[in-house]
Coordinates of C-alpha atoms in Angstrom, one line a residue:
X1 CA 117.4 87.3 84.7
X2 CA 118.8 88.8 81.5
X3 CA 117.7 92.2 82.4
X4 CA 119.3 92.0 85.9
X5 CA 122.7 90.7 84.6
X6 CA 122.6 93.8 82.4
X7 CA 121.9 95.9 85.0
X8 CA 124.4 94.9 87.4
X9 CA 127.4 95.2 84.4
X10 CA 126.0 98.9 84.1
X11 CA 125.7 99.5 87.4
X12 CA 129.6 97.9 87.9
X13 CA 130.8 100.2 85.2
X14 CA 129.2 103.5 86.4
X15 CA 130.5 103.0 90.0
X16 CA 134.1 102.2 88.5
X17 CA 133.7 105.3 86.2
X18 CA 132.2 107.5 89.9
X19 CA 135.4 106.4 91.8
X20 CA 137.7 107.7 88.9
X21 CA 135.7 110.6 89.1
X22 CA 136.2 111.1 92.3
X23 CA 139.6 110.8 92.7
X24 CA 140.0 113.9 90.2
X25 CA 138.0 115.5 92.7
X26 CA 140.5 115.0 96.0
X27 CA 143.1 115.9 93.2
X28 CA 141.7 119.1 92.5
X29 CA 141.0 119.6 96.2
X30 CA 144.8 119.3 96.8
X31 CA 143.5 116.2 99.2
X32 CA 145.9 113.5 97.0
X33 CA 149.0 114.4 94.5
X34 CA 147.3 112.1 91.8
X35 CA 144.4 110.2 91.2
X36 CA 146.2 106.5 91.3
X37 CA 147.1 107.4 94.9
X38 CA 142.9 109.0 95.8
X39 CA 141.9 105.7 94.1
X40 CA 143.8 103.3 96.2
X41 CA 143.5 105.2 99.8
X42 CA 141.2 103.2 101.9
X43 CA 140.8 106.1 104.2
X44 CA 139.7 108.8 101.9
X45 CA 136.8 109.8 103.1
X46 CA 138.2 110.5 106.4
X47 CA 141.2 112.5 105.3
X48 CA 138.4 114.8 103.3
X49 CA 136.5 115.1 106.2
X50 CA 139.6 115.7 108.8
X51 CA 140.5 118.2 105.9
X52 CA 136.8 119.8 106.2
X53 CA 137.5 120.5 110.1
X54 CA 140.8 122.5 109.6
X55 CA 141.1 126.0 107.9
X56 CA 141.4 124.5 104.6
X57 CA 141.1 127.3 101.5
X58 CA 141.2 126.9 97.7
X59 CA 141.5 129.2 95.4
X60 CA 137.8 131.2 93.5
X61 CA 139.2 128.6 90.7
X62 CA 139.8 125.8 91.9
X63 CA 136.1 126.1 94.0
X64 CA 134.0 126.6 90.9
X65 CA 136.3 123.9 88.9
X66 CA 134.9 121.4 91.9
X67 CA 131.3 122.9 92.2
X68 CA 131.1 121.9 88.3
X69 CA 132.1 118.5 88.5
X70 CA 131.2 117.7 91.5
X71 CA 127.0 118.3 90.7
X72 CA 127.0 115.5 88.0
X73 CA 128.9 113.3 90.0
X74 CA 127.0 113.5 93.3
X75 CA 123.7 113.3 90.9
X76 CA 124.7 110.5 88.8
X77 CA 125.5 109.1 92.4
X78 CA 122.3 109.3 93.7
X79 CA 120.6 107.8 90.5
X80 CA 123.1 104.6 90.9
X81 CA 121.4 104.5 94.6
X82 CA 117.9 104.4 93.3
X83 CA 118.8 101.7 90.5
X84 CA 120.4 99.9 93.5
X85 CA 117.4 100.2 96.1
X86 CA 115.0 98.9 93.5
X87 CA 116.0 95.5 93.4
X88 CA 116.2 95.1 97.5
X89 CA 112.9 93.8 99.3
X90 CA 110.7 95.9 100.4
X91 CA 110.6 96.2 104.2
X92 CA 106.9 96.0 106.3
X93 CA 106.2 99.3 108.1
X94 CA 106.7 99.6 111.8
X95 CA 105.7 101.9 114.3
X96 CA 108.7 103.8 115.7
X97 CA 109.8 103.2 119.3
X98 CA 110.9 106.0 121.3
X99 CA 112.1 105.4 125.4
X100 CA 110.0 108.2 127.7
X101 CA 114.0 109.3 129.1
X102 CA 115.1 110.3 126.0
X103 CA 115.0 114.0 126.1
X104 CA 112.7 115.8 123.6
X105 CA 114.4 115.9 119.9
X106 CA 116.1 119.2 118.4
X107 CA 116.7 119.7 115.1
X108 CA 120.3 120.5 114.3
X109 CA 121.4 122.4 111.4
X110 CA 122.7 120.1 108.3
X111 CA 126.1 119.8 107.1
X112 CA 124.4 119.1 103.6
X113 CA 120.8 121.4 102.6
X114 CA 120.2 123.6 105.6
X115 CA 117.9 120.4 107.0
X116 CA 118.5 118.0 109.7
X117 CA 121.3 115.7 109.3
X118 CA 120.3 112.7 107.3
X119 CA 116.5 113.7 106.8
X120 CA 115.9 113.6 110.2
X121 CA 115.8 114.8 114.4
X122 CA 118.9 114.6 116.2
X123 CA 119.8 115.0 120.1
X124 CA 121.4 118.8 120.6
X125 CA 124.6 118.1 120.9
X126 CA 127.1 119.7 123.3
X127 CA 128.2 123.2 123.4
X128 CA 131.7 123.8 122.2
X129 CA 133.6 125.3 119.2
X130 CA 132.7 124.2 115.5
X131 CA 135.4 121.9 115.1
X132 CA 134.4 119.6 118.2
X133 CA 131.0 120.5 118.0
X134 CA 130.2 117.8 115.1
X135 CA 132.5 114.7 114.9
X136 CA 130.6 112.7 112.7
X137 CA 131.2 112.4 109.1
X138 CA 128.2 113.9 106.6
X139 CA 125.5 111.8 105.5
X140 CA 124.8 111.9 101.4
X141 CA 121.6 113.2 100.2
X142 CA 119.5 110.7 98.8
X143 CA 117.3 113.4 97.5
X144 CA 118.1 115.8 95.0
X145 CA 117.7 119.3 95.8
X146 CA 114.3 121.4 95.2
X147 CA 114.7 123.8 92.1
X148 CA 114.1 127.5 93.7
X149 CA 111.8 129.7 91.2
X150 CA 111.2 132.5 93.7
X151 CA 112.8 134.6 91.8
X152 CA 110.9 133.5 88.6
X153 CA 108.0 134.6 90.3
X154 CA 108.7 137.9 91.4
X155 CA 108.5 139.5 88.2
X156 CA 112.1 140.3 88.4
X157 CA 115.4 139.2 86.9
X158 CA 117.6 136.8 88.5
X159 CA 119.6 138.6 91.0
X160 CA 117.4 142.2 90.9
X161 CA 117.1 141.8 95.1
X162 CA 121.1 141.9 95.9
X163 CA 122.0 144.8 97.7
X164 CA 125.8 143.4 98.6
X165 CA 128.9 144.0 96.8
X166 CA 129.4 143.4 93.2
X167 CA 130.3 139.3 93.3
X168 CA 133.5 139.4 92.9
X169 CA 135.1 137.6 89.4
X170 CA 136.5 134.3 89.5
X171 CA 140.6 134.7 90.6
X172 CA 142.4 133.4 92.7
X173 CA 141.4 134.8 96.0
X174 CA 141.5 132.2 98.6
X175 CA 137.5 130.5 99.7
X176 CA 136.7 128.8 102.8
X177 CA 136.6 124.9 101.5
X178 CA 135.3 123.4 104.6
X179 CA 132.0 123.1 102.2
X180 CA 133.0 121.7 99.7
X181 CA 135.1 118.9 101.2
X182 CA 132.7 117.4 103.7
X183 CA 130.5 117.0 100.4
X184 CA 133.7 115.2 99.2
X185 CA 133.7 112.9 102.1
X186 CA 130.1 112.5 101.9
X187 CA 130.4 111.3 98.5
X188 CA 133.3 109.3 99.5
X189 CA 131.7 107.3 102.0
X190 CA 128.6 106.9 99.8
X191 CA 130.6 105.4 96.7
X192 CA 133.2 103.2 99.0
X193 CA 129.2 101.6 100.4
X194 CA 126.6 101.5 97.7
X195 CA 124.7 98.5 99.6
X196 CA 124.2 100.9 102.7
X197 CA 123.0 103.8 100.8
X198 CA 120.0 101.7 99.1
X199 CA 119.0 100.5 102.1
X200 CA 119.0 104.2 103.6
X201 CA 116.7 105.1 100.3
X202 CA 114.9 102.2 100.9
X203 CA 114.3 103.2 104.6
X204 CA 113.8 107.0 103.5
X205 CA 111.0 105.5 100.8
X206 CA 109.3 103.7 103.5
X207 CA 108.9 106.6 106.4
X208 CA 107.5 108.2 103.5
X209 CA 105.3 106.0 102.4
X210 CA 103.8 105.5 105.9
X211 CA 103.5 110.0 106.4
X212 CA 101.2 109.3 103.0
X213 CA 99.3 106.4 104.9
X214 CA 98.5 109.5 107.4
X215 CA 97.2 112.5 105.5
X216 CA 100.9 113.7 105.2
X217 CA 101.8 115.4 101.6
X218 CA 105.5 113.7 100.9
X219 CA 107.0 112.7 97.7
X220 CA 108.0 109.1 97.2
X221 CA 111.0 109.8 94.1
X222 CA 114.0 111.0 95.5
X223 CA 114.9 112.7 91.8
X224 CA 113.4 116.4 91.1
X225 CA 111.2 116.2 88.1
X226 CA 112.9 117.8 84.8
X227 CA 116.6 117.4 83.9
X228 CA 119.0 116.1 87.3
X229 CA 121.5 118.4 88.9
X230 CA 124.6 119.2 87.1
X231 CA 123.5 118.6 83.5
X232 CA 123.9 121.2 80.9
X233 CA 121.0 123.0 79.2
X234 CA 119.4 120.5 76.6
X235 CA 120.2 123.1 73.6
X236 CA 124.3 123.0 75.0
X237 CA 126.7 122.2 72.1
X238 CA 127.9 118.6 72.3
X239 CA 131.7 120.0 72.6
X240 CA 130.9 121.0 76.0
X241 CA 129.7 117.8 77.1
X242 CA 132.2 115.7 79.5
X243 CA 132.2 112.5 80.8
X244 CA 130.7 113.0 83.9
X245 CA 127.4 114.8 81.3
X246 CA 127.2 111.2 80.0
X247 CA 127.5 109.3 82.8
X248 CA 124.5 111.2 84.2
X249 CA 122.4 111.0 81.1
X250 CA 123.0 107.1 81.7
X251 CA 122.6 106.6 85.4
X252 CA 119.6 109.0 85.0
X253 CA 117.9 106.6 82.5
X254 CA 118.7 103.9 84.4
X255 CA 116.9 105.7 87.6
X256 CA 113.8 106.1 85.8
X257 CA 113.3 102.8 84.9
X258 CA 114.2 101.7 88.4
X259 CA 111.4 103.9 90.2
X260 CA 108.7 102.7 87.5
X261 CA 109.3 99.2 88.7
X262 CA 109.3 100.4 92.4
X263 CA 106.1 102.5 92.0
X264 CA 104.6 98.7 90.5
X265 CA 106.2 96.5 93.1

């Protein structure tokens, strides 16, 4: 019971520290003029995503200012999810029920990793433009992205195969941000519902689980082995490290602990 009461003040303080978090983000994303105002907008993740659906640009900057917080914070998300999912029940397998009218599933591109939305098969949905063609709000990844080592492999330096244009230095040319923000409102809607999102990792843990049962190859931790997403290199200076660096050492500690008592449950 100690343990648990400890647990849930960490887990109260991380999510308060996440939300302050992520109001710098809509700040930076021009989405809210400060963050009292992010913090206290009930709607937030549906302005972001509205936002995501219009030709919204940001500066080379401001992109890469985002892309380097938001990584920690979506990661020490995730970890808070695992930490949360391991003290729910765990549910008995079913088999899944599918009508015979349903037309045959089609996998749709993700708004997230290049997958199917939400880990899964979707219904094609109906011809149109891009801003129609998608109406739903993203899905968080409860999984963290696989590391790519390709290039490790191929007996030649990071970057050796480009053939493009030099990349062009960071300025203040104008970027597409349609990205960036529906990973905004993902993480929105993930934060403003922690409950929902362990029960989708929960869910996600047991489809897995029963793809083992069969022969299937599928791993059961949603967190990458080594260091999580967004963290410095171990030998980084300690002047560099931020708040959000800390919060994901914690939360990633936390994780850990979490899956070792869901692998002995």
């Amino acid at each position: 019971m100690e343990r648990q009461d400890r647990q849930d003040r960490e887990t109260k303080r991380h999510h308060a520290t996440l939300l302050r978090l992520l109001a710098i983000l809509f700040v930076y994303a021009g989405l809210a003029d400060d963050t009292g105002s992010a913090l206290s907008d009930s709607e937030r993740a549906r302005h972001a995503f509205e936002a995501s659906r219009e030709a919204w640009t940001l500066s080379r900057r401001i992109c890469r200012r985002l892309l380097l917080l938001i990584r920690p914070v979506e990661a020490a998300t995730r970890r808070l999810i695992v930490v949360l999912a391991s003290g729910l029940p765990i549910p008995e397998p079913r088999a899944p029920e599918r009508p015979a009218t349903l037309p045959a599933p089609t996998r749709s591109p993700s708004p997230l990793r290049g997958g199917v939305r939400g880990g899964g098969s979707s219904i094609a949905a109906p011809s149109g433009d891009g801003k129609t063609s998608d109406a739903r709000p993203p899905l968080f990844a409860l999984a963290d992205r696989d590391k790519r080592y390709e290039w490790f492999f191929s007996g030649r330096p990071h970057g050796a195969g480009w053939k493009g244009p030099a990349p062009a230095l960071p300025g203040d040319d104008q970027l597409d941000a349609a990205g960036i923000l529906r990973r905004i409102a993902a993480l929105a809607l993930a934060l403003d519902d922690l409950p929902a999102q362990a029960r989708r990792l929960a869910r996600w843990r047991l489809r897995r689980m029963a793809a083992r049962a069969a022969g299937k190859a599928r791993a059961l931790s949603p967190l990458r082995p080594g260091i999580p997403p967004g963290s410095l290199p171990r030998r980084a200076p300690k002047k560099v490290l931020r708040e959000e660096h800390h919060l994901l050492s914690e939360t990633h500690a936390l994780a850990r602990a979490a899956l070792a008592r869901f692998d002995t449950s």
